[in-house]
């Protein structure tokens, strides 16, 4: 019995002393049947970091993002979210996730902007009633992304950029610490796209940890501070400057890819 | 309605031009939501009155004071029925079977569209149809169970067995969808055909083996004549349970309906809520079966919410309009069926389809959508 207590306290001390990353992947492998989608990836995302995931189509970017936030369990290796195993992570409100083309959902389903943002409070509220504090958080979030005047509109009457802001507001209302975005600006016009990335920069400057997938190398490298270049395995993981100097993109996309001529 | 239509069209036009007159929008929106909540209040009052009818009907079966209270209460409804009769020039609304049919209809008109609103937007519209067929197999199994146990085989007993079979099938279907690689509607089609196959075999066999009389036609097409006091009581209980479950789990259902993956990330137990929703669907289906019939049950789940989806600007409004449209379909359909001496199920669903077509005609939602992008 005393041994167990000693072990426990030692582990606690180690944990306390250890610095906790927002996301930590240790030799993670995931496959669909016989097809390996992500192989031997180790990387960590520190709190306050802005990580961009880059890679050709079918390179496992979405799978990697899903592994990071616990939507998928690795076949091998360990994923930790804020120090806890991702599969056992329970603070749902700490992660705000916007799936690929998530914003299309409002096309057929009538739902207002405010209702969508209020969903961010659902993990806080559970089965109890939505209270004044929840409503206040929603109004703050709407105001922060600048869509207060659109709050009562149905989502299908918004532009692509406005919809993305709605989803970001949902994460803000949840008081999320980590934003996970899968190709957020697909179908968004160029101006709104720039404005959207500026918003992400601001949120990041305020301390929000952001992980996003983006296929456009130029816009990605302008905004993020770390790049993970993936094609099943990790070709590069480091700050944006080191990525731009490296050959990672040629290697990941394959040397004869047309994408290269444009960017190198 | 026409005033509302004009406002709706103006509203979308304003939005498209991105030059919204906020005051006009606000006042028309207020009028509209005021009318909606008024309708909801009337529906709620009507539903409570119908629950009371079922309770009085039940109390009637007891001796002594409760029985007397029940009788007095039920007589009040019969008098109300006579008033309706004198207004419409009919002679049916005071009859107890009609009263039970109206009560069942009103309650079904509340719970089916409520659950249906979530099903439609989870793209599970056809699951109601499938579960209706499994419920039909459940009725057939009920005949055998009643026969084997020497029970009377009343509608209430058959529906109870149907409820168990249908709920089990709902969970089985859920499992099948999760554990097969086919498209979502393949397990649904297989279950639909499979359960109907079971029903046809069990009915043919049961008819020969047990002396329980069952009106298959009534269950297939819906017939107010088969709605017994027990059947109406079951629907009343199921309605209270379903409405309570929707109220308690509204947030969770809305989240998984709108964005299932984000709900997973928010660590909602998505599997549990999905199972709850399909079991609730089974419950609604069994409740609706007596009045609508197996083949038309899915219509009550889908049509009112589909019509409401054309007009609503928020999910809350969608739920309110779904229930209103469901209620109007039920009442209009029942009255028409009684006046014309035609089956309820067909009349109710057709009334719903008319509302849906009118909603499509006035909304211009799809047109608006295309020009926004």
Coordinates of C-alpha atoms in Angstrom, one line a residue:
Chain A
X1 CA 0.0 0.0 0.0
X2 CA 2.7 2.6 0.9
X3 CA 4.4 1.7 -2.3
X4 CA 1.4 2.5 -4.4
X5 CA 1.0 5.9 -2.7
X6 CA 4.7 6.7 -3.3
X7 CA 4.4 5.7 -7.0
X8 CA 1.3 7.8 -7.4
X9 CA 2.8 10.9 -5.9
X10 CA 5.9 10.5 -7.9
X11 CA 3.9 10.3 -11.1
X12 CA 2.0 13.4 -10.0
X13 CA 5.2 15.3 -9.4
X14 CA 6.5 14.2 -12.7
X15 CA 3.3 15.3 -14.4
X16 CA 3.3 18.7 -12.7
X17 CA 6.8 19.3 -13.5
X18 CA 6.4 18.1 -17.0
X19 CA 5.3 20.8 -19.4
X20 CA 1.9 20.0 -21.0
X21 CA 1.4 20.4 -24.7
X22 CA -2.0 21.1 -26.2
X23 CA -1.5 18.1 -28.5
X24 CA 1.2 15.5 -28.4
X25 CA 1.5 12.6 -30.9
X26 CA 4.0 9.9 -30.2
X27 CA 4.8 7.6 -33.1
X28 CA 1.2 7.5 -34.3
X29 CA 0.1 5.2 -37.0
X30 CA -3.4 4.8 -38.4
X31 CA -4.9 2.8 -41.2
X32 CA -8.2 2.1 -42.9
X33 CA -8.1 -1.7 -43.3
X34 CA -4.8 -2.4 -45.1
X35 CA -4.3 1.1 -46.3
X36 CA -2.0 3.1 -44.0
X37 CA -3.2 6.8 -43.9
X38 CA -0.8 8.1 -41.3
X39 CA 2.5 6.4 -40.4
X40 CA 4.9 7.0 -37.5
X41 CA 4.0 10.6 -36.9
X42 CA 5.4 12.3 -33.8
X43 CA 4.8 16.0 -33.2
X44 CA 3.6 18.3 -30.5
X45 CA 1.5 21.4 -30.6
X46 CA 2.3 23.9 -27.8
X47 CA -0.3 26.1 -26.3
X48 CA -0.6 29.3 -28.2
X49 CA 0.9 27.8 -31.4
X50 CA -0.6 28.2 -34.8
X51 CA 0.1 25.0 -36.8
X52 CA -0.7 24.6 -40.4
X53 CA -1.0 21.1 -41.9
X54 CA 0.0 20.8 -45.5
X55 CA 0.1 17.9 -48.0
X56 CA -1.2 16.6 -51.3
X57 CA -4.8 15.2 -51.7
X58 CA -5.2 11.9 -49.8
X59 CA -2.1 12.5 -47.8
X60 CA -3.8 11.8 -44.5
X61 CA -4.2 15.4 -43.3
X62 CA -7.8 15.0 -42.2
X63 CA -7.0 11.7 -40.5
X64 CA -4.1 13.3 -38.7
X65 CA -6.4 16.1 -37.5
X66 CA -9.0 13.6 -36.4
X67 CA -6.4 11.7 -34.5
X68 CA -5.2 14.9 -32.7
X69 CA -8.7 15.7 -31.4
X70 CA -9.7 12.1 -30.5
X71 CA -12.2 11.5 -33.3
X72 CA -10.1 8.5 -34.4
X73 CA -8.0 6.2 -32.2
X74 CA -4.5 5.3 -33.5
X75 CA -3.6 1.7 -34.3
X76 CA -0.2 2.4 -32.8
X77 CA 1.3 5.1 -30.8
X78 CA -0.2 7.6 -28.3
X79 CA -2.1 10.8 -28.7
X80 CA -2.4 13.2 -25.8
X81 CA -4.8 16.2 -25.7
X82 CA -3.8 18.7 -23.0
X83 CA -1.9 15.9 -21.2
X84 CA -4.7 13.4 -21.3
X85 CA -5.0 10.4 -23.6
X86 CA -7.2 11.8 -26.4
X87 CA -9.6 8.8 -26.2
X88 CA -10.2 9.5 -22.6
X89 CA -10.3 13.3 -22.9
X90 CA -13.6 14.6 -21.5
X91 CA -13.4 18.4 -21.5
X92 CA -15.3 18.6 -24.8
X93 CA -15.7 22.4 -24.6
X94 CA -11.9 22.9 -24.7
X95 CA -11.7 21.9 -28.4
X96 CA -13.6 23.7 -31.1
X97 CA -13.8 21.8 -34.3
X98 CA -15.0 22.8 -37.8
X99 CA -15.2 19.9 -40.2
X100 CA -14.5 20.1 -43.9
X101 CA -17.5 21.8 -45.5
X102 CA -19.2 21.8 -42.2
X103 CA -20.8 25.1 -43.2
X104 CA -22.8 23.4 -45.9
X105 CA -25.1 21.9 -43.2
X106 CA -27.2 25.0 -42.9
X107 CA -28.3 24.8 -46.5
X108 CA -31.1 22.3 -45.9
X109 CA -31.6 22.7 -42.2
X110 CA -33.2 25.9 -40.9
X111 CA -31.0 27.2 -38.1
X112 CA -30.1 30.7 -37.0
X113 CA -26.7 32.1 -36.4
X114 CA -27.4 32.5 -32.7
X115 CA -28.6 28.9 -32.4
X116 CA -25.5 27.7 -34.0
X117 CA -23.2 29.7 -31.7
X118 CA -25.2 28.6 -28.7
X119 CA -24.2 25.0 -29.4
X120 CA -20.8 25.9 -28.1
X121 CA -22.4 26.2 -24.7
X122 CA -24.1 22.8 -24.8
X123 CA -21.1 20.9 -23.4
X124 CA -21.1 23.4 -20.5
X125 CA -24.9 23.2 -19.9
X126 CA -25.4 19.4 -20.3
X127 CA -29.0 18.7 -19.5
X128 CA -29.6 21.9 -17.5
X129 CA -31.2 25.0 -18.9
X130 CA -29.3 27.6 -20.9
X131 CA -28.6 30.4 -18.5
X132 CA -27.7 34.1 -18.5
X133 CA -24.0 33.3 -18.4
X134 CA -24.4 31.1 -21.5
X135 CA -26.2 33.8 -23.4
X136 CA -23.7 36.4 -22.4
X137 CA -20.9 34.1 -23.7
X138 CA -22.8 33.8 -27.0
X139 CA -23.2 37.6 -27.4
X140 CA -19.4 38.1 -26.6
X141 CA -18.5 35.5 -29.2
X142 CA -20.8 37.0 -31.9
X143 CA -19.3 40.4 -31.2
X144 CA -15.7 39.1 -31.3
X145 CA -16.0 37.7 -34.8
X146 CA -18.2 40.7 -35.9
X147 CA -21.5 39.0 -36.8
X148 CA -23.8 40.4 -34.0
X149 CA -26.0 42.1 -36.7
X150 CA -26.5 38.7 -38.4
X151 CA -27.4 36.8 -35.2
X152 CA -31.0 36.2 -36.1
X153 CA -30.5 35.3 -39.7
X154 CA -30.8 31.7 -40.9
X155 CA -27.3 30.4 -41.8
X156 CA -28.3 29.7 -45.4
X157 CA -28.6 33.4 -46.0
X158 CA -25.0 34.0 -45.1
X159 CA -21.9 34.1 -47.3
X160 CA -19.2 31.5 -47.0
X161 CA -17.0 33.8 -45.0
X162 CA -19.8 34.8 -42.6
X163 CA -20.6 31.1 -42.0
X164 CA -17.0 30.4 -41.1
X165 CA -17.2 33.2 -38.6
X166 CA -20.3 31.7 -37.1
X167 CA -18.4 28.4 -36.5
X168 CA -15.5 30.2 -35.0
X169 CA -17.9 32.0 -32.8
X170 CA -19.3 28.7 -31.7
X171 CA -15.8 27.6 -30.6
X172 CA -15.3 31.0 -28.8
X173 CA -18.6 30.6 -27.0
X174 CA -17.4 27.2 -25.8
X175 CA -14.3 29.0 -24.4
X176 CA -12.3 26.5 -26.4
X177 CA -8.5 26.5 -26.0
X178 CA -7.8 24.7 -29.2
X179 CA -9.3 25.4 -32.6
X180 CA -9.1 22.5 -35.1
X181 CA -10.1 23.6 -38.6
X182 CA -10.3 21.4 -41.7
X183 CA -9.8 23.4 -44.9
X184 CA -11.9 26.3 -43.5
X185 CA -11.8 28.6 -46.5
X186 CA -13.0 26.2 -49.2
X187 CA -15.7 28.0 -51.1
X188 CA -14.9 31.4 -49.6
X189 CA -14.0 34.3 -51.8
X190 CA -10.5 35.8 -51.7
X191 CA -11.3 39.0 -49.7
X192 CA -13.3 37.1 -47.0
X193 CA -10.5 34.6 -46.9
X194 CA -7.9 37.2 -46.1
X195 CA -10.2 38.7 -43.4
X196 CA -10.8 35.3 -42.0
X197 CA -7.1 34.5 -41.6
X198 CA -6.6 38.0 -40.1
X199 CA -9.2 37.0 -37.5
X200 CA -7.4 33.7 -36.8
X201 CA -4.1 35.7 -36.4
X202 CA -5.8 37.9 -33.8
X203 CA -7.3 35.0 -31.9
X204 CA -3.9 33.3 -32.0
X205 CA -2.3 36.5 -30.6
X206 CA -4.8 36.4 -27.8
X207 CA -3.6 32.9 -26.9
X208 CA -5.8 30.5 -28.9
X209 CA -4.0 27.4 -30.1
X210 CA -4.9 26.7 -33.7
X211 CA -4.4 23.7 -35.9
X212 CA -5.6 24.0 -39.5
X213 CA -5.5 22.2 -42.8
X214 CA -5.0 24.4 -45.8
X215 CA -4.1 23.4 -49.3
X216 CA -2.9 26.8 -50.3
X217 CA 0.8 27.0 -49.4
X218 CA 1.0 30.8 -49.9
X219 CA -1.8 31.8 -47.5
X220 CA -0.8 29.1 -45.1
X221 CA 2.8 30.2 -44.7
X222 CA 1.8 33.8 -44.4
X223 CA -0.2 33.2 -41.3
X224 CA 0.9 30.1 -39.4
X225 CA 4.0 29.9 -37.3
X226 CA 4.6 26.2 -37.6
X227 CA 4.1 23.9 -40.6
X228 CA 3.6 20.2 -40.6
X229 CA 4.1 18.8 -44.1
X230 CA 2.5 15.4 -44.5
X231 CA 2.2 12.7 -47.0
X232 CA 1.3 9.7 -44.9
X233 CA 4.5 10.3 -42.9
X234 CA 5.7 13.6 -41.7
X235 CA 8.1 15.3 -44.2
X236 CA 8.7 18.4 -42.2
X237 CA 7.7 19.8 -38.9
X238 CA 9.1 23.1 -37.8
X239 CA 8.7 26.9 -38.0
X240 CA 7.5 28.4 -41.2
X241 CA 10.9 29.8 -42.1
X242 CA 12.6 26.5 -41.9
X243 CA 9.8 24.9 -43.9
X244 CA 10.2 27.4 -46.7
X245 CA 14.0 26.7 -46.8
X246 CA 13.6 23.0 -46.8
X247 CA 12.8 20.5 -49.6
X248 CA 9.9 19.1 -47.7
X249 CA 7.3 20.2 -50.2
X250 CA 9.1 18.6 -53.2
X251 CA 9.5 15.4 -51.3
X252 CA 6.0 15.3 -50.0
X253 CA 4.3 16.2 -53.2
X254 CA 6.8 14.3 -55.4
X255 CA 9.4 16.0 -57.5
X256 CA 7.5 16.1 -60.8
X257 CA 4.4 17.6 -59.3
X258 CA 3.0 20.7 -61.1
X259 CA 2.4 22.4 -57.7
X260 CA 6.1 22.9 -57.3
X261 CA 6.8 25.2 -60.2
X262 CA 4.4 27.7 -58.8
X263 CA 5.7 27.8 -55.3
X264 CA 9.5 27.2 -55.5
Chain B
X1 CA -51.3 33.2 -44.4
X2 CA -51.1 35.4 -47.6
X3 CA -49.8 38.3 -45.5
X4 CA -47.2 36.1 -44.1
X5 CA -46.3 34.9 -47.6
X6 CA -45.7 38.4 -48.8
X7 CA -43.5 39.2 -45.8
X8 CA -41.5 36.1 -46.4
X9 CA -40.8 36.9 -50.0
X10 CA -39.9 40.5 -49.2
X11 CA -37.6 39.3 -46.4
X12 CA -35.5 37.1 -48.7
X13 CA -35.4 39.7 -51.4
X14 CA -34.1 42.3 -48.9
X15 CA -31.5 39.9 -47.6
X16 CA -30.3 39.1 -51.1
X17 CA -29.9 42.8 -51.9
X18 CA -28.1 43.0 -48.5
X19 CA -30.0 46.1 -47.7
X20 CA -32.3 45.1 -45.0
X21 CA -34.8 47.5 -43.5
X22 CA -34.3 46.4 -39.9
X23 CA -37.6 47.8 -38.5
X24 CA -39.8 46.2 -41.1
X25 CA -38.1 42.9 -40.8
X26 CA -38.4 43.1 -37.0
X27 CA -42.1 43.9 -37.0
X28 CA -43.1 41.3 -39.5
X29 CA -40.9 38.8 -37.7
X30 CA -42.6 39.7 -34.5
X31 CA -46.1 39.3 -35.9
X32 CA -45.1 36.0 -37.4
X33 CA -43.5 34.5 -34.3
X34 CA -46.5 35.9 -32.3
X35 CA -48.9 33.9 -34.5
X36 CA -46.7 30.9 -34.3
X37 CA -46.6 30.9 -30.5
X38 CA -50.4 31.5 -30.4
X39 CA -50.8 28.4 -32.6
X40 CA -48.5 26.5 -30.4
X41 CA -50.4 27.5 -27.3
X42 CA -53.7 26.4 -28.8
X43 CA -52.1 23.1 -29.9
X44 CA -50.7 22.6 -26.4
X45 CA -54.1 23.3 -24.8
X46 CA -55.8 21.0 -27.2
X47 CA -53.2 18.2 -26.4
X48 CA -53.7 18.7 -22.7
X49 CA -57.5 18.5 -23.2
X50 CA -57.1 15.3 -25.1
X51 CA -54.8 13.8 -22.4
X52 CA -57.6 14.7 -19.9
X53 CA -60.1 12.9 -22.2
X54 CA -58.0 9.8 -22.1
X55 CA -57.6 10.0 -18.3
X56 CA -61.4 10.4 -17.9
X57 CA -62.0 7.5 -20.2
X58 CA -59.6 5.4 -18.1
X59 CA -61.2 6.5 -14.8
X60 CA -64.6 5.4 -16.1
X61 CA -63.4 1.8 -15.8
X62 CA -63.1 2.1 -12.0
X63 CA -65.9 1.6 -9.6
X64 CA -66.9 4.3 -7.0
X65 CA -65.9 8.0 -7.0
X66 CA -63.1 7.7 -9.6
X67 CA -65.6 6.1 -12.0
X68 CA -68.2 8.8 -11.4
X69 CA -65.6 11.5 -12.0
X70 CA -64.5 9.7 -15.2
X71 CA -68.1 9.5 -16.4
X72 CA -68.8 13.1 -15.7
X73 CA -65.7 14.2 -17.4
X74 CA -66.2 12.0 -20.4
X75 CA -69.8 13.2 -20.8
X76 CA -68.5 16.8 -21.0
X77 CA -66.5 15.7 -24.0
X78 CA -69.5 14.0 -25.5
X79 CA -71.5 17.2 -25.1
X80 CA -68.7 19.1 -26.8
X81 CA -68.8 16.5 -29.6
X82 CA -72.5 17.2 -30.0
X83 CA -71.8 20.9 -30.4
X84 CA -69.3 20.1 -33.1
X85 CA -71.9 17.8 -34.7
X86 CA -74.6 20.5 -34.7
X87 CA -72.1 23.0 -36.3
X88 CA -71.0 20.5 -39.0
X89 CA -74.4 18.9 -39.4
X90 CA -73.0 15.5 -38.6
X91 CA -73.8 12.8 -36.1
X92 CA -70.4 11.3 -35.3
X93 CA -68.3 13.5 -33.0
X94 CA -70.2 12.7 -29.9
X95 CA -69.5 8.9 -30.3
X96 CA -66.9 7.6 -27.9
X97 CA -64.8 5.9 -30.7
X98 CA -64.7 9.2 -32.6
X99 CA -63.6 11.1 -29.4
X100 CA -60.8 8.5 -28.9
X101 CA -59.8 8.8 -32.5
X102 CA -59.6 12.6 -32.2
X103 CA -57.6 12.3 -29.0
X104 CA -55.2 9.9 -30.6
X105 CA -54.9 12.0 -33.7
X106 CA -54.1 15.2 -31.8
X107 CA -51.5 13.5 -29.7
X108 CA -49.9 11.8 -32.7
X109 CA -49.9 15.2 -34.4
X110 CA -47.8 16.5 -31.6
X111 CA -45.2 13.8 -31.1
X112 CA -44.6 12.6 -34.7
X113 CA -43.6 16.0 -36.2
X114 CA -41.5 16.7 -33.1
X115 CA -39.4 13.6 -33.6
X116 CA -39.7 13.9 -37.3
X117 CA -38.0 17.3 -37.4
X118 CA -34.8 15.7 -36.1
X119 CA -35.1 12.6 -38.3
X120 CA -35.5 14.7 -41.5
X121 CA -32.4 16.7 -40.8
X122 CA -30.4 13.6 -39.8
X123 CA -31.3 12.3 -43.3
X124 CA -33.1 9.5 -41.6
X125 CA -36.5 10.1 -43.2
X126 CA -37.0 6.5 -44.3
X127 CA -36.3 5.0 -40.9
X128 CA -39.9 5.7 -39.8
X129 CA -41.2 3.7 -42.8
X130 CA -38.9 0.8 -41.9
X131 CA -39.8 0.8 -38.2
X132 CA -43.5 0.9 -39.2
X133 CA -43.0 -2.4 -41.0
X134 CA -41.2 -3.9 -38.0
X135 CA -44.0 -2.7 -35.8
X136 CA -46.4 -4.5 -38.2
X137 CA -44.4 -7.6 -37.7
X138 CA -44.7 -6.9 -34.0
X139 CA -48.5 -6.8 -34.2
X140 CA -48.3 -10.2 -36.0
X141 CA -46.0 -11.5 -33.3
X142 CA -48.4 -10.0 -30.7
X143 CA -51.3 -12.1 -32.2
X144 CA -49.2 -15.3 -31.7
X145 CA -48.1 -14.3 -28.2
X146 CA -51.7 -13.4 -27.2
X147 CA -52.9 -16.7 -28.7
X148 CA -50.2 -18.7 -27.0
X149 CA -50.8 -17.1 -23.6
X150 CA -54.6 -17.2 -24.0
X151 CA -54.9 -13.4 -23.8
X152 CA -57.7 -11.5 -25.5
X153 CA -55.4 -10.0 -28.1
X154 CA -56.8 -6.5 -27.6
X155 CA -55.3 -3.6 -29.6
X156 CA -53.5 -2.4 -26.5
X157 CA -51.8 -5.8 -26.0
X158 CA -50.8 -6.1 -29.7
X159 CA -49.4 -2.6 -29.7
X160 CA -47.4 -3.3 -26.6
X161 CA -45.8 -6.3 -28.3
X162 CA -45.3 -4.2 -31.4
X163 CA -43.6 -1.5 -29.3
X164 CA -41.1 -4.0 -28.0
X165 CA -40.4 -5.6 -31.4
X166 CA -40.1 -2.2 -33.1
X167 CA -37.7 -0.8 -30.4
X168 CA -35.5 -3.9 -30.6
X169 CA -35.5 -3.6 -34.4
X170 CA -34.6 0.1 -34.2
X171 CA -31.5 -0.8 -32.1
X172 CA -30.7 -3.7 -34.4
X173 CA -30.9 -1.4 -37.4
X174 CA -28.7 1.1 -35.7
X175 CA -26.1 -1.6 -35.1
X176 CA -26.4 -2.9 -38.7
X177 CA -25.8 0.6 -40.0
X178 CA -22.7 1.1 -37.8
X179 CA -21.2 -2.3 -38.6
X180 CA -21.7 -2.6 -42.4
X181 CA -19.8 -0.8 -45.1
X182 CA -22.8 -0.2 -47.3
X183 CA -24.6 3.1 -47.9
X184 CA -26.9 4.2 -45.0
X185 CA -30.1 3.2 -46.7
X186 CA -29.2 -0.4 -47.6
X187 CA -29.7 -1.8 -44.1
X188 CA -32.9 0.3 -43.9
X189 CA -34.3 -1.3 -47.1
X190 CA -33.3 -4.8 -46.0
X191 CA -34.9 -4.3 -42.6
X192 CA -38.0 -2.9 -44.2
X193 CA -38.5 -5.9 -46.5
X194 CA -37.3 -8.4 -44.0
X195 CA -39.7 -7.4 -41.3
X196 CA -42.7 -7.2 -43.7
X197 CA -41.7 -10.7 -44.8
X198 CA -41.8 -11.9 -41.2
X199 CA -45.2 -10.2 -40.7
X200 CA -46.8 -11.9 -43.7
X201 CA -45.5 -15.4 -42.7
X202 CA -46.5 -15.0 -39.0
X203 CA -49.9 -13.6 -39.8
X204 CA -50.8 -16.5 -42.2
X205 CA -49.5 -19.0 -39.7
X206 CA -51.0 -17.4 -36.6
X207 CA -54.5 -17.1 -38.2
X208 CA -54.6 -20.8 -38.6
X209 CA -53.0 -21.7 -35.3
X210 CA -54.7 -19.2 -32.9
X211 CA -58.3 -18.0 -32.7
X212 CA -57.3 -14.3 -32.3
X213 CA -59.3 -12.1 -34.6
X214 CA -57.1 -9.3 -36.1
X215 CA -58.1 -6.7 -38.6
X216 CA -55.0 -6.6 -40.7
X217 CA -56.5 -4.0 -43.1
X218 CA -57.1 -1.7 -40.2
X219 CA -53.5 -1.8 -39.1
X220 CA -52.3 -1.4 -42.7
X221 CA -54.4 1.5 -43.7
X222 CA -55.4 3.1 -40.4
X223 CA -58.9 3.0 -39.0
X224 CA -60.4 4.9 -36.2
X225 CA -62.7 2.0 -35.5
X226 CA -59.7 0.0 -34.1
X227 CA -58.8 2.7 -31.6
X228 CA -59.9 1.3 -28.3
X229 CA -59.7 3.0 -24.9
X230 CA -56.5 0.9 -24.2
X231 CA -55.0 2.0 -27.5
X232 CA -55.7 5.6 -26.9
X233 CA -54.2 5.3 -23.4
X234 CA -51.0 3.8 -24.8
X235 CA -50.7 6.8 -27.2
X236 CA -51.3 9.2 -24.4
X237 CA -48.5 7.7 -22.3
X238 CA -46.1 7.5 -25.3
X239 CA -46.8 11.1 -26.2
X240 CA -46.0 12.3 -22.7
X241 CA -42.8 10.3 -22.7
X242 CA -41.7 11.4 -26.1
X243 CA -42.4 15.1 -25.5
X244 CA -40.5 14.9 -22.2
X245 CA -37.5 13.2 -23.8
X246 CA -37.3 15.8 -26.5
X247 CA -37.5 18.6 -24.0
X248 CA -34.8 17.1 -21.8
X249 CA -32.5 16.1 -24.7
X250 CA -33.2 19.0 -27.0
X251 CA -29.7 20.5 -26.9
X252 CA -28.0 17.1 -27.5
X253 CA -30.4 16.1 -30.3
X254 CA -29.9 19.5 -32.0
X255 CA -26.1 19.3 -31.8
X256 CA -25.9 15.8 -33.3
X257 CA -28.4 16.7 -35.9
X258 CA -26.6 19.8 -37.1
X259 CA -23.0 18.7 -36.7
X260 CA -22.4 15.2 -35.6
X261 CA -18.6 15.4 -35.8
X262 CA -18.4 18.5 -33.7
X263 CA -20.7 16.9 -31.2
X264 CA -18.3 14.0 -31.0
X265 CA -15.4 16.4 -30.4
X266 CA -17.5 18.1 -27.7
X267 CA -17.6 14.7 -26.2
X268 CA -21.3 14.1 -26.4
X269 CA -22.2 10.5 -26.4
X270 CA -23.4 10.5 -30.0
X271 CA -24.1 6.7 -30.1
X272 CA -26.4 7.0 -27.1
X273 CA -28.4 9.9 -28.5
X274 CA -28.7 8.2 -31.9
X275 CA -30.1 5.1 -30.3
X276 CA -32.4 7.1 -28.2
X277 CA -33.7 8.9 -31.3
X278 CA -34.4 5.7 -33.2
X279 CA -36.1 4.1 -30.2
X280 CA -38.3 7.2 -29.9
X281 CA -39.1 6.9 -33.6
X282 CA -40.2 3.3 -33.0
X283 CA -42.4 4.6 -30.1
X284 CA -44.0 7.3 -32.3
X285 CA -44.5 4.8 -35.1
X286 CA -46.3 2.3 -32.9
X287 CA -48.4 5.1 -31.4
X288 CA -49.4 6.5 -34.9
X289 CA -50.0 3.1 -36.4
X290 CA -53.6 2.8 -35.3
X291 CA -54.8 6.0 -36.8
X292 CA -52.5 6.3 -39.8
X293 CA -51.8 2.7 -40.8
X294 CA -48.4 1.1 -41.3
X295 CA -47.9 2.3 -44.8
X296 CA -48.6 6.0 -44.0
X297 CA -47.0 6.4 -40.6
X298 CA -43.7 7.7 -42.1
X299 CA -45.6 10.6 -43.7
X300 CA -46.5 12.1 -40.4
X301 CA -42.9 12.0 -39.3
X302 CA -41.6 13.6 -42.5
X303 CA -44.2 15.8 -44.2
X304 CA -44.9 18.4 -41.5
X305 CA -41.2 19.0 -40.8
X306 CA -40.4 19.1 -44.6
X307 CA -43.1 21.8 -45.0
X308 CA -41.8 23.6 -41.9
X309 CA -38.2 23.5 -43.2
X310 CA -39.3 25.5 -46.2
X311 CA -40.5 28.4 -44.1
X312 CA -38.5 28.3 -40.8
X313 CA -35.6 30.6 -40.1
X314 CA -34.4 28.8 -37.0
X315 CA -34.6 25.4 -35.6
X316 CA -36.9 26.5 -32.8
X317 CA -39.3 27.9 -35.4
X318 CA -38.9 24.6 -37.4
X319 CA -40.2 22.6 -34.4
X320 CA -43.1 25.0 -33.7
X321 CA -44.2 25.0 -37.4
X322 CA -43.8 21.2 -37.7
X323 CA -46.1 20.6 -34.7
X324 CA -48.6 23.2 -36.1
X325 CA -48.6 21.7 -39.6
X326 CA -48.9 18.2 -38.1
X327 CA -51.9 19.3 -36.0
X328 CA -53.7 21.0 -38.9
X329 CA -53.2 17.9 -41.1
X330 CA -54.6 15.6 -38.4
X331 CA -57.6 17.8 -37.7
X332 CA -58.4 18.6 -41.3
X333 CA -57.8 15.0 -42.3
X334 CA -59.9 13.5 -39.5
X335 CA -62.9 15.8 -40.2
X336 CA -62.7 15.2 -43.9
X337 CA -62.5 11.4 -43.4
X338 CA -65.5 11.5 -41.0
X339 CA -67.6 13.6 -43.3
X340 CA -66.8 11.7 -46.4
X341 CA -66.7 8.3 -44.7
X342 CA -63.2 7.6 -46.0
X343 CA -60.0 6.2 -44.2
X344 CA -58.3 8.6 -41.8
X345 CA -54.7 7.8 -42.7
X346 CA -55.0 8.7 -46.3
X347 CA -57.0 11.9 -45.5
X348 CA -54.5 13.1 -42.9
X349 CA -51.4 12.4 -45.0
X350 CA -53.0 14.1 -48.0
X351 CA -53.8 17.2 -45.9
X352 CA -50.1 17.2 -44.9
X353 CA -49.0 16.9 -48.5
X354 CA -51.2 19.9 -49.5
X355 CA -49.6 22.0 -46.7
X356 CA -46.2 20.9 -47.9
X357 CA -46.9 21.9 -51.5
X358 CA -48.3 25.2 -50.3
X359 CA -45.1 25.8 -48.2
X360 CA -42.9 25.0 -51.2
X361 CA -44.9 27.4 -53.4
X362 CA -44.7 30.3 -51.0
X363 CA -41.2 29.9 -49.6
X364 CA -38.9 30.2 -52.6
X365 CA -36.3 28.8 -50.2
X366 CA -34.4 26.8 -52.8
X367 CA -34.4 29.7 -55.2
X368 CA -33.1 32.0 -52.6
X369 CA -30.4 29.5 -51.6
X370 CA -29.1 29.3 -55.1
X371 CA -28.7 33.0 -55.6
X372 CA -26.9 33.5 -52.3
X373 CA -24.0 31.4 -53.4

